[in-house]
Coordinates of C-alpha atoms in Angstrom, one line a residue:
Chain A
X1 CA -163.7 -128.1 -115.9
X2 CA -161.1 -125.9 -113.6
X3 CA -157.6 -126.5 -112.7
X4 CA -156.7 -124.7 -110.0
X5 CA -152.7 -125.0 -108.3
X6 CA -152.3 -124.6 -104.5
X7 CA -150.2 -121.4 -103.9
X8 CA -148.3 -122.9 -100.8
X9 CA -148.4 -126.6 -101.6
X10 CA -147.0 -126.5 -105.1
X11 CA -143.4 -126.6 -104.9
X12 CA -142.1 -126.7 -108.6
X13 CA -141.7 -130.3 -109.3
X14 CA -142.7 -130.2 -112.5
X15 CA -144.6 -133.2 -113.1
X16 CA -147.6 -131.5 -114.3
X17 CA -146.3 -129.2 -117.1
X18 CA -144.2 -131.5 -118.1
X19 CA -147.0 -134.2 -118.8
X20 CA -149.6 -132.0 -119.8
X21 CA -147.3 -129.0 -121.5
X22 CA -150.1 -127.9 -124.3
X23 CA -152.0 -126.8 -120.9
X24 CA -149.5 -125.4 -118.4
X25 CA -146.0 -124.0 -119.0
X26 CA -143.4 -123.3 -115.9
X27 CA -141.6 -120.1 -115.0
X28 CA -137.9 -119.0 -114.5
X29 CA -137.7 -121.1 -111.2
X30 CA -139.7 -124.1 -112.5
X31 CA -142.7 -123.5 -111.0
X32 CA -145.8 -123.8 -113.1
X33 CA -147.3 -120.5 -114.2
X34 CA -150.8 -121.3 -112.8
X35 CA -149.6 -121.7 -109.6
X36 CA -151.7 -119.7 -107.2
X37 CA -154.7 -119.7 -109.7
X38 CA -156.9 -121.5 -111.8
X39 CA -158.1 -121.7 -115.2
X40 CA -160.9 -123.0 -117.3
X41 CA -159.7 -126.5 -118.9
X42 CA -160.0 -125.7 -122.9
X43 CA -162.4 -128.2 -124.7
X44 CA -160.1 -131.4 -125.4
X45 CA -157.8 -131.2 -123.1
X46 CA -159.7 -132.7 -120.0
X47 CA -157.4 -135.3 -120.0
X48 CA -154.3 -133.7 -119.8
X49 CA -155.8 -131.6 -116.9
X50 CA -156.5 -135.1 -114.9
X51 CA -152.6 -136.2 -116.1
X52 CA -151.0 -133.2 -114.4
X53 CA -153.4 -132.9 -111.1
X54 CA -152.7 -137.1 -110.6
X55 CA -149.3 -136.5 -111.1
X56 CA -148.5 -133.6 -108.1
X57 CA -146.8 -135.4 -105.5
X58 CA -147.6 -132.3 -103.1
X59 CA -151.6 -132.7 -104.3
X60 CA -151.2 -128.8 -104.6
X61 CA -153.5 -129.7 -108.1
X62 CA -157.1 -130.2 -108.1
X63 CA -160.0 -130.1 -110.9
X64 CA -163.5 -128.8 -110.5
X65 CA -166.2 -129.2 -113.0
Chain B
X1 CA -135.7 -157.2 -81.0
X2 CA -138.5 -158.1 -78.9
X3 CA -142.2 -157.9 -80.2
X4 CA -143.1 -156.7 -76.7
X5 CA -140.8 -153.8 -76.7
X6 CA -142.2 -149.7 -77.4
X7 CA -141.9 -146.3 -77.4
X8 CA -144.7 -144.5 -76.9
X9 CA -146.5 -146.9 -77.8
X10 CA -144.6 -147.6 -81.1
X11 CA -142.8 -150.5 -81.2
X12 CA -138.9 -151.0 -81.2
X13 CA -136.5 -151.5 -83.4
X14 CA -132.8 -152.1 -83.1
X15 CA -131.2 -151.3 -87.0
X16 CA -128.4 -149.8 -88.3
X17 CA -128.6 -148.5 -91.8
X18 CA -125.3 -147.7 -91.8
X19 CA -124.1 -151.0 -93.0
X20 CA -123.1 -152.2 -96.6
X21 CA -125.6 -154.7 -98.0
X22 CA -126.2 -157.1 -100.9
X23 CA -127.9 -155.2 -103.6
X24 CA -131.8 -155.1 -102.5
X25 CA -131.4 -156.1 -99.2
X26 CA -132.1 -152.7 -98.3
X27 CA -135.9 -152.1 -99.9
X28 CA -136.4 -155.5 -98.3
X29 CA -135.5 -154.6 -95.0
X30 CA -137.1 -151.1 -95.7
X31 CA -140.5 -152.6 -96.3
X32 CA -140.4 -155.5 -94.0
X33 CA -140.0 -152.4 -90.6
X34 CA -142.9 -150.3 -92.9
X35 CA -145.4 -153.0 -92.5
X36 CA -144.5 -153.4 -88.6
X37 CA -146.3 -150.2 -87.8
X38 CA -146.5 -146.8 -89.1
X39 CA -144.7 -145.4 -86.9
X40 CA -141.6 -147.0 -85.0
X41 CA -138.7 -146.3 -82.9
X42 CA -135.5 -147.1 -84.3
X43 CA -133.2 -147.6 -80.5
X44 CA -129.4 -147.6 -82.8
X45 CA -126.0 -146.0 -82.8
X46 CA -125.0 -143.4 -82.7
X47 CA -128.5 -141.9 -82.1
X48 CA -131.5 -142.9 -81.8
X49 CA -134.7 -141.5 -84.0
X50 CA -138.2 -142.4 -85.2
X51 CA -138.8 -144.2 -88.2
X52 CA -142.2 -142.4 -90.0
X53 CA -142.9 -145.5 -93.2
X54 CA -146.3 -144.5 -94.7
X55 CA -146.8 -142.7 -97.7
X56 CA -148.6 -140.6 -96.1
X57 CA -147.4 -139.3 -92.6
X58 CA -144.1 -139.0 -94.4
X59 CA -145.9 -136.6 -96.7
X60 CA -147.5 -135.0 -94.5
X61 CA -144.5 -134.7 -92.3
X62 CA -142.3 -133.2 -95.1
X63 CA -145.3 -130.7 -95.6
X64 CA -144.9 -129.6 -92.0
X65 CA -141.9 -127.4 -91.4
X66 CA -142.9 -125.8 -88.4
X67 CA -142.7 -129.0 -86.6
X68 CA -140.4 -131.0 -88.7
X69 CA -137.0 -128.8 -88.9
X70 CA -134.2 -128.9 -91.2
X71 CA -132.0 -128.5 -88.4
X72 CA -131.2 -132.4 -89.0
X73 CA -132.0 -133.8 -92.7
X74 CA -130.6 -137.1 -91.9
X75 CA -131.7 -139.7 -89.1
X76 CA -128.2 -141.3 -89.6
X77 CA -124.5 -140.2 -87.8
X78 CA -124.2 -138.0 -85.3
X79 CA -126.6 -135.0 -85.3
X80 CA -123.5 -133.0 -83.4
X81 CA -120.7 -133.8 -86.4
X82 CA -123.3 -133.0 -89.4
X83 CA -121.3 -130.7 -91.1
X84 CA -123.6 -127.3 -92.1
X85 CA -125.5 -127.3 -95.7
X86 CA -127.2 -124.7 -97.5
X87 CA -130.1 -124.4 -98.0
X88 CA -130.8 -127.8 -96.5
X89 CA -130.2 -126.9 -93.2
X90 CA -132.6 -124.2 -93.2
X91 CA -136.5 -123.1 -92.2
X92 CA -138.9 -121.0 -93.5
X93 CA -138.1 -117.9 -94.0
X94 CA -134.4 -118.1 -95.0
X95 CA -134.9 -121.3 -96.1
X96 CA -137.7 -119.9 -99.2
X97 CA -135.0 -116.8 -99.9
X98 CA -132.4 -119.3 -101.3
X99 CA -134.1 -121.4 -103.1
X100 CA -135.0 -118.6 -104.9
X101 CA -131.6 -117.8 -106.0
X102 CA -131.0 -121.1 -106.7
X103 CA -134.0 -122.1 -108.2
X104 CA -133.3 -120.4 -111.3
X105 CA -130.4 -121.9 -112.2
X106 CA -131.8 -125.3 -111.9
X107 CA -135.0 -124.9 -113.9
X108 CA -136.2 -126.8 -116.3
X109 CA -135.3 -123.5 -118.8
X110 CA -131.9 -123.2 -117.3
X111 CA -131.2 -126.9 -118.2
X112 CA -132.1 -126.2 -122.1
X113 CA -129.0 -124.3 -122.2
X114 CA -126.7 -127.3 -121.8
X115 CA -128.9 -130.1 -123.3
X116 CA -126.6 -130.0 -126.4
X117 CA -123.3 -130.2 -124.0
X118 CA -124.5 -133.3 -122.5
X119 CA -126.2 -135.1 -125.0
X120 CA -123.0 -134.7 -127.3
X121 CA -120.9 -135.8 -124.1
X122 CA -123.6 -138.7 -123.3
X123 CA -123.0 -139.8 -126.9
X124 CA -119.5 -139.7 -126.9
X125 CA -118.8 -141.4 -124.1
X126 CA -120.8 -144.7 -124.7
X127 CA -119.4 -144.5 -128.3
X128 CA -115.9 -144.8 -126.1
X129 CA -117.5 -147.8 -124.2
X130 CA -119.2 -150.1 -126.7
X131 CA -116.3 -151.7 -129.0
X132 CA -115.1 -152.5 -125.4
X133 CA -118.0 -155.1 -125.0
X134 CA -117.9 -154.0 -121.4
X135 CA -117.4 -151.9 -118.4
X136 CA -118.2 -151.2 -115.0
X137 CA -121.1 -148.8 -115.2
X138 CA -120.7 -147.4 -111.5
X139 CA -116.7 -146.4 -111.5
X140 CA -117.0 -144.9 -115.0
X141 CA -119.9 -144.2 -117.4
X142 CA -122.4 -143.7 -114.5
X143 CA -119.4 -141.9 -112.7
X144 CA -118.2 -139.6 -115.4
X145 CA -121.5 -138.6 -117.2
X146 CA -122.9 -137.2 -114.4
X147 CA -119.8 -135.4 -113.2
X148 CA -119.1 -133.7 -116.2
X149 CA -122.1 -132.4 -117.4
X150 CA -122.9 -131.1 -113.4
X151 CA -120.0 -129.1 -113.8
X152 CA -120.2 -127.8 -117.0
X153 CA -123.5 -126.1 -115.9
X154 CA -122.2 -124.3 -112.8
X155 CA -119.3 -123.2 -115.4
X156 CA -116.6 -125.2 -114.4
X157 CA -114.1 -127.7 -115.9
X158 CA -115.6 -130.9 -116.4
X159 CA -112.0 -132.6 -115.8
X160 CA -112.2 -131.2 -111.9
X161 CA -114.5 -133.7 -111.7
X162 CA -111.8 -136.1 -110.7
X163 CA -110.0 -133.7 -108.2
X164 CA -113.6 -133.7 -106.4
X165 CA -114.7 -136.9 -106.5
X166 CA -112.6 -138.9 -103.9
X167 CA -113.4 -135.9 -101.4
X168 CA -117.1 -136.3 -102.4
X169 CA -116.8 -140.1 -101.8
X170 CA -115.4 -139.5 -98.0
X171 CA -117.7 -137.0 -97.1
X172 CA -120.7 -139.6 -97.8
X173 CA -118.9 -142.1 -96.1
X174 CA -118.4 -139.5 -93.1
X175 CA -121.6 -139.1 -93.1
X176 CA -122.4 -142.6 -92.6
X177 CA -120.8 -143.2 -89.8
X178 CA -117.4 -142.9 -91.0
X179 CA -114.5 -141.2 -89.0
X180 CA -115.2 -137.4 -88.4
X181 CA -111.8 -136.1 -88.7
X182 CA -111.5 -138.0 -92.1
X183 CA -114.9 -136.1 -93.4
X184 CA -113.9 -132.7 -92.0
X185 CA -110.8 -132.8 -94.4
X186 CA -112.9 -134.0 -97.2
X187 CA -115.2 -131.1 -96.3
X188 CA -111.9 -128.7 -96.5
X189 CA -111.0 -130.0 -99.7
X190 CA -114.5 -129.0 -101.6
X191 CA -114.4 -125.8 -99.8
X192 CA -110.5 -124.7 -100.6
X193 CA -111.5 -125.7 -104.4
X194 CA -114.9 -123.8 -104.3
X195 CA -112.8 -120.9 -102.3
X196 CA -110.5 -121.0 -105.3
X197 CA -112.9 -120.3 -107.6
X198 CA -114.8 -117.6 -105.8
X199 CA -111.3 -115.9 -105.6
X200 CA -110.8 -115.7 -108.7
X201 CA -114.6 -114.3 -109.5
X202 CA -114.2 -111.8 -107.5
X203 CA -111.3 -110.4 -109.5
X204 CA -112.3 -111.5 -112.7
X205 CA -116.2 -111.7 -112.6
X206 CA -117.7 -114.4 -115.2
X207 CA -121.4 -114.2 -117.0
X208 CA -123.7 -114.5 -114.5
X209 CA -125.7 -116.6 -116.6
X210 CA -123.0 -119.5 -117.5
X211 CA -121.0 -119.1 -114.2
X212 CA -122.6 -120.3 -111.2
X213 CA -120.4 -118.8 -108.9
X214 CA -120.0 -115.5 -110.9
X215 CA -124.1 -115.6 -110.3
X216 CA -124.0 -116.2 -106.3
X217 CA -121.9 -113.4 -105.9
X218 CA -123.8 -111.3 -107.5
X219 CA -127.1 -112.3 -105.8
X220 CA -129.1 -111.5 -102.9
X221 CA -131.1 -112.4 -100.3
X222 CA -133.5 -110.6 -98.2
X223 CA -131.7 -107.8 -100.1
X224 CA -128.2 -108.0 -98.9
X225 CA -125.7 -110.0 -100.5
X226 CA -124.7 -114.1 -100.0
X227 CA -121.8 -113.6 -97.3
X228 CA -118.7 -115.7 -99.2
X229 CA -118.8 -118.2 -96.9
X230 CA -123.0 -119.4 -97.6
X231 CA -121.4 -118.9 -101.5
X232 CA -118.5 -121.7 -100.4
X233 CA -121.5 -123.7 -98.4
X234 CA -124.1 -123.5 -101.1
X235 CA -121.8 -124.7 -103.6
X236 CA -120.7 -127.7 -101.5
X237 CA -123.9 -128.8 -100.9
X238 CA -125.1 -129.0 -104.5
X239 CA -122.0 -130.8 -105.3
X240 CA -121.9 -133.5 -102.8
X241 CA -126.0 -133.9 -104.1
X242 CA -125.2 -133.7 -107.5
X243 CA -122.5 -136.1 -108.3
X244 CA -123.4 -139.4 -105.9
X245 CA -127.3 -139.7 -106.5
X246 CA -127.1 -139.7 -110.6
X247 CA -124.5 -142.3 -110.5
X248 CA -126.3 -144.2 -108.4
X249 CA -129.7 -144.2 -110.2
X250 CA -127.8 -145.2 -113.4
X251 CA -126.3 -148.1 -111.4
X252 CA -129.8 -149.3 -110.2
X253 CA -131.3 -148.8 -113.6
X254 CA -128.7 -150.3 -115.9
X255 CA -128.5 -153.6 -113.1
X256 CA -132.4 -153.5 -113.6
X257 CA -132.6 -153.0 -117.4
X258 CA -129.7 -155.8 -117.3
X259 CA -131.8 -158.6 -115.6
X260 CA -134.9 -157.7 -117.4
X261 CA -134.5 -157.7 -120.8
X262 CA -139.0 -157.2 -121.3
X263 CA -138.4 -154.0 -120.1
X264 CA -135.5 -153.1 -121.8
X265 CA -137.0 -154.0 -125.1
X266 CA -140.3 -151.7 -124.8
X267 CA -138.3 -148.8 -124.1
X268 CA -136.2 -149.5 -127.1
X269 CA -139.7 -150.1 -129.2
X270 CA -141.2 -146.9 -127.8
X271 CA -139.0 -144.5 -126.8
X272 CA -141.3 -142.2 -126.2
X273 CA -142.0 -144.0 -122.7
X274 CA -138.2 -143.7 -121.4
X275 CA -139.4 -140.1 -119.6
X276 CA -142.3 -142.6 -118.1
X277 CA -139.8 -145.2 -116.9
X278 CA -137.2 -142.4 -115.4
X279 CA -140.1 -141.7 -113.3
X280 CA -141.3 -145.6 -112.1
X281 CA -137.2 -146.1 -111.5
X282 CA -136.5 -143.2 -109.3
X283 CA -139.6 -144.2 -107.5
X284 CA -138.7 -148.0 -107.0
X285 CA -134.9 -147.4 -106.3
X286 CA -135.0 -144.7 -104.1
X287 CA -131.6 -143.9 -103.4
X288 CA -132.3 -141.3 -100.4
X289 CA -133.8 -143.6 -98.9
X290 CA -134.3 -141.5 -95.4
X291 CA -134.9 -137.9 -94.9
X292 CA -134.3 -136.8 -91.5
X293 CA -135.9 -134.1 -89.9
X294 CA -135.8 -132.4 -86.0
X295 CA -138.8 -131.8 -83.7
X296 CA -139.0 -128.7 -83.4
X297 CA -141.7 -128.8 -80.6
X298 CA -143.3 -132.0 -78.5
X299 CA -145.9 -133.1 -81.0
X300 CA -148.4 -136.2 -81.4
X301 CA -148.2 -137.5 -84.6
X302 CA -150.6 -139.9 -85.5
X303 CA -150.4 -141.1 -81.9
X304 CA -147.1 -140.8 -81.4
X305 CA -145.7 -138.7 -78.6
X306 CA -143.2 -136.8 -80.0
X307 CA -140.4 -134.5 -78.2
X308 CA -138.7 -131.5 -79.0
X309 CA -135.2 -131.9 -79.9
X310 CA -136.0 -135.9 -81.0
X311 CA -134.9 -136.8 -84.6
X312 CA -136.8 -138.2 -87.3
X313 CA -136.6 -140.5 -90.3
X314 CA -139.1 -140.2 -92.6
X315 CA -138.7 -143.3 -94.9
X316 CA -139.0 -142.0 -98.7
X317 CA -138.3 -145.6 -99.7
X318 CA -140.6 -146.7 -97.9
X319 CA -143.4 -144.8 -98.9
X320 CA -142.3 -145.1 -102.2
X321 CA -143.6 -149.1 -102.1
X322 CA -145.7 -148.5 -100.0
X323 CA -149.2 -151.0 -101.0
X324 CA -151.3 -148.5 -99.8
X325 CA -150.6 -145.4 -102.1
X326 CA -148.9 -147.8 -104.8
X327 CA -150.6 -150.8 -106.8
X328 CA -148.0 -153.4 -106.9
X329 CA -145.4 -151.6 -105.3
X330 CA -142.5 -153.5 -106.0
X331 CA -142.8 -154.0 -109.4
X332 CA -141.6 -151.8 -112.4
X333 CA -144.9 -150.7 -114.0
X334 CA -144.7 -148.4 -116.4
X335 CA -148.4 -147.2 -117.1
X336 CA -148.9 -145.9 -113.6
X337 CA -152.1 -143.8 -114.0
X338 CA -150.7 -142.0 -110.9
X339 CA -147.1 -142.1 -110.2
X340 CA -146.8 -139.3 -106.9
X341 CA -143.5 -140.6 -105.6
X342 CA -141.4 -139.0 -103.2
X343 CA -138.1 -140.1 -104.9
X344 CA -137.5 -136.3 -104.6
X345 CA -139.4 -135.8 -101.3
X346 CA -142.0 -133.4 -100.8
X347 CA -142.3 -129.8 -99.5
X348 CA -140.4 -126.8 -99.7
X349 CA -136.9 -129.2 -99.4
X350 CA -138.2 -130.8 -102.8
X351 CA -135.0 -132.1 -104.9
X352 CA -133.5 -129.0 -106.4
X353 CA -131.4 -131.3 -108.8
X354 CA -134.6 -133.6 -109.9
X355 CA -135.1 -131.8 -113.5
X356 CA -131.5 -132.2 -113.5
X357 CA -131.9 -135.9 -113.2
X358 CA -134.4 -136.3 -114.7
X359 CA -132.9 -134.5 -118.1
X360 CA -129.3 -137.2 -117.2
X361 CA -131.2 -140.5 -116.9
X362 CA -133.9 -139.8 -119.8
X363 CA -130.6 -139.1 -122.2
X364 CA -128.8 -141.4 -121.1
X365 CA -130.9 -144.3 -121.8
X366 CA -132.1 -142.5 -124.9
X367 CA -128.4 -143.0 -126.1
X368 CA -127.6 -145.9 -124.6
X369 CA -130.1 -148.3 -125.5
X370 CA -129.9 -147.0 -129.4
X371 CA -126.4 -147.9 -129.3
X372 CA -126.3 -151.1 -126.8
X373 CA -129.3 -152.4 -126.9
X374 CA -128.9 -155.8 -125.4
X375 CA -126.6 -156.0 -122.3
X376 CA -126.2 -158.6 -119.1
X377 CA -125.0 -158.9 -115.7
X378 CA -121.1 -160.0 -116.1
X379 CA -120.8 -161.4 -113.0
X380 CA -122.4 -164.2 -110.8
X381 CA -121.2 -162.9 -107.8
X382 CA -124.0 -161.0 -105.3
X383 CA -123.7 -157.3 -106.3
X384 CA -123.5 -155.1 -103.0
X385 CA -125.3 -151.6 -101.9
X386 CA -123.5 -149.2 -99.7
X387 CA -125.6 -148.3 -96.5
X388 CA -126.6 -144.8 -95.6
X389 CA -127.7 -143.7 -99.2
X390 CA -128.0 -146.7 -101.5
X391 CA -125.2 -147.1 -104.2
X392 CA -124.4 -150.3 -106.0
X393 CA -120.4 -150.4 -105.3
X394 CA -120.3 -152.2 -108.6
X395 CA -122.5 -152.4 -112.2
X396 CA -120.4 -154.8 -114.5
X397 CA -122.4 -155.1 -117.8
X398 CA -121.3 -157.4 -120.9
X399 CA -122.4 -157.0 -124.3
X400 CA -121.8 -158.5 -127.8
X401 CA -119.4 -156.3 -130.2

């Protein structure tokens, strides 16, 4: 699985390292570090992945497997 | 208001949300016009605007700032008397230069650094309440809270708090609707206080990392540095949108948490869920309940013929219960397996304050409800909402000492 943040739609509302922080952490401004990129979803943490992308209310998450 | 009569083909409404109302009159209204249509057009004084209820054309509306301009960011008063606010009142690309000075200051990192002020200040001042056995959350607790620990993280004197706060008051009612030349002095007030402080700054610079003024002045954007006057406007807007909406959310929570004692009594079994519940509470009392927004160029939206220059409301609140994005909308739920409100809007404009908020509430009912558990209503009377951005005018709670 892949987590990938929209560069232009995320907009640093925090929902999603804030619900899923062993995955993604946030920057000086509060926007999440993966934002613009993607990353492979460690083993066991699929469901903290699917926390943070259903909780974006700018969608700017999605998940690939 | 006739069924027959539209806009566009949008039908017509005739509604001033301008008006005080008994408390939760407001979402009723609010969702009563949402399931008229999608779309509506809202013929009322002093201007008229459209009224944008979905979930998701008010999403995607927020998401388009080409078309939907932050030369207006409210549908209500008179677009010609809004006074000027920073950086609401700007577009892309300005807009994205201060929010990155002011982002960091407002960050979930930032915020660590007072955490201890405001928890200590949070304890303290409902240790101060509860041999009482009561008080009025919305003139004090929720009132003083919020104020102090807002301006203890720009660096200022929590006790200015309650030079600011009647000024901060007018300029809400102002703009509502209320008289302009009342507001405008209002507005003078913050200003000369903030005008003070940048005076004194600029003599005597402060740490740019405790001092929020010291920190402006010493920024840039686009390179060059904030002219004093964006310094006086920047710090006026934060204030008059950090001291009303916290207090408010506490009223509506506490006025909730009083009449449902279920609910109150999970989150003092699992605390662990209070972050969960800050989240369903901001969602179901939305307290910016509009965001306006300008049309920038004639544009059909979702089949509505819009023109450059008319205004729009895009209905937070209403999207916010809206069946269609949330299961049982008007209902505190706390397991949501998708909670995407827009209790802080959406799009570049999103909520600088909300981690702020979110930070106040979470604490405050941490602290609260481990020291008051069990609280009612001490009153029979109808509580009232203030129109224009929802308040409750009045929170009295009772509790057993």
């Amino acid at each position: 699985m892949k987590i990938r943040v929209d560069e232009n739609l995320c907009q640093g509302h925090g929902r999603c390292y804030s619900l899923a922080p062993e995955l993604l952490s946030s920057d000086d401004e509060g926007f999440v570090t993966l934002k613009g990129s993607s990353m492979d979803v460690p083993a066991g943490m699929e469901s903290a992945a699917r926390q943070a992308c259903n909780a974006c209310p700018e969608d700017a998450i999605t998940l690939e497997d | 208001m006739s069924d027959t009569e539209t806009k566009g083909g949008c039908p017509v409404v005739h509604i001033d949300y301008r008006q005080n109302r008994t408390a939760h009159e407001t979402y009723a209204n609010l969702n009563e016009v949402r399931e008229m249509a999608p779309i509506l057009w809202n013929e009322t004084e002093p201007t008229a605007y459209w009224m944008v209820t979905r979930y998701d054309e008010v999403r995607e509306a927020l998401q388009r700032p080409d078309v939907f301009t932050n030369d207006v960011v409210s549908a209500l008063g008179d677009p010609d008397s809004h006074i000027r606010l920073l950086p609401q009142n700007l577009n892309p690309p300005e807009h994205v230069w201060y929010r990155h000075v002011v982002n960091p200051w407002f960050s979930p990192g930032s915020l660590s650094r007072i955490e201890g002020y405001a928890r200590q200040r949070c304890i303290e001042l409902i240790e101060e309440l509860r041999p009482r056995g009561g008080v009025d959350l919305t003139v004090e607790f929720a009132l003083q809270f919020p104020t102090e620990v807002f301006l203890h993280l720009l660096g200022l004197p929590p006790s200015d708090g309650y030079k600011l706060l009647p000024a901060v008051e007018g300029v809400f009612r102002g703009f509502f609707g209320g008289p302009p030349e009342e507001m405008a002095r209002d507005v003078a007030t913050i200003k000369d206080y903030f005008a003070a402080v940048v005076d004194d700054r600029l003599v005597n610079p402060g740490d740019v990392k405790t001092d929020f003024v010291s920190y402006l002045l010493q920024s840039t954007v686009n390179g060059e540095p904030l002219p004093p006057e964006d310094v006086l406007v920047l710090c006026l807007t934060i204030l008059l949108a950090g001291m009303d909406t916290t207090r408010s959310a506490t009223g509506y929570i506490f006025e909730h948490l009083a009449r449902n004692p279920e609910h109150r009594q999970m989150l003092i079994d699992s605390p662990d869920k209070i972050p969960a519940a800050v989240e369903e509470f901001v969602r179901l009392y939305s307290l910016v309940y509009q965001d306006g927004r300008y049309v920038a160029e004639d544009v059909e939206f979702h089949g509505c013929p819009m023109r450059k220059g008319d205004i729009v409301w895009l209905g937070l609140a209403q999207a916010n219960r809206d069946p269609r994005k949330f299961d049982r909308p008007d209902e505190f739920v706390i397991d949501r397996e998708s909670n995407k409100h827009l209790g802080f809007a959406a799009g570049a404009h999103r909520c600088l304050g909300a981690h702020l908020a979110r930070m106040e509430l979470v604490m405050v009912l941490e602290e609260w409800l481990a020291r008051i558990p069990s609280f009612t209503l001490a009153t029979d009377e109808p509580l009232t909402e203030r129109g224009g951005q929802l308040m409750l005018h009045s929170v009295p709670l009772a509790w057993e000492v």
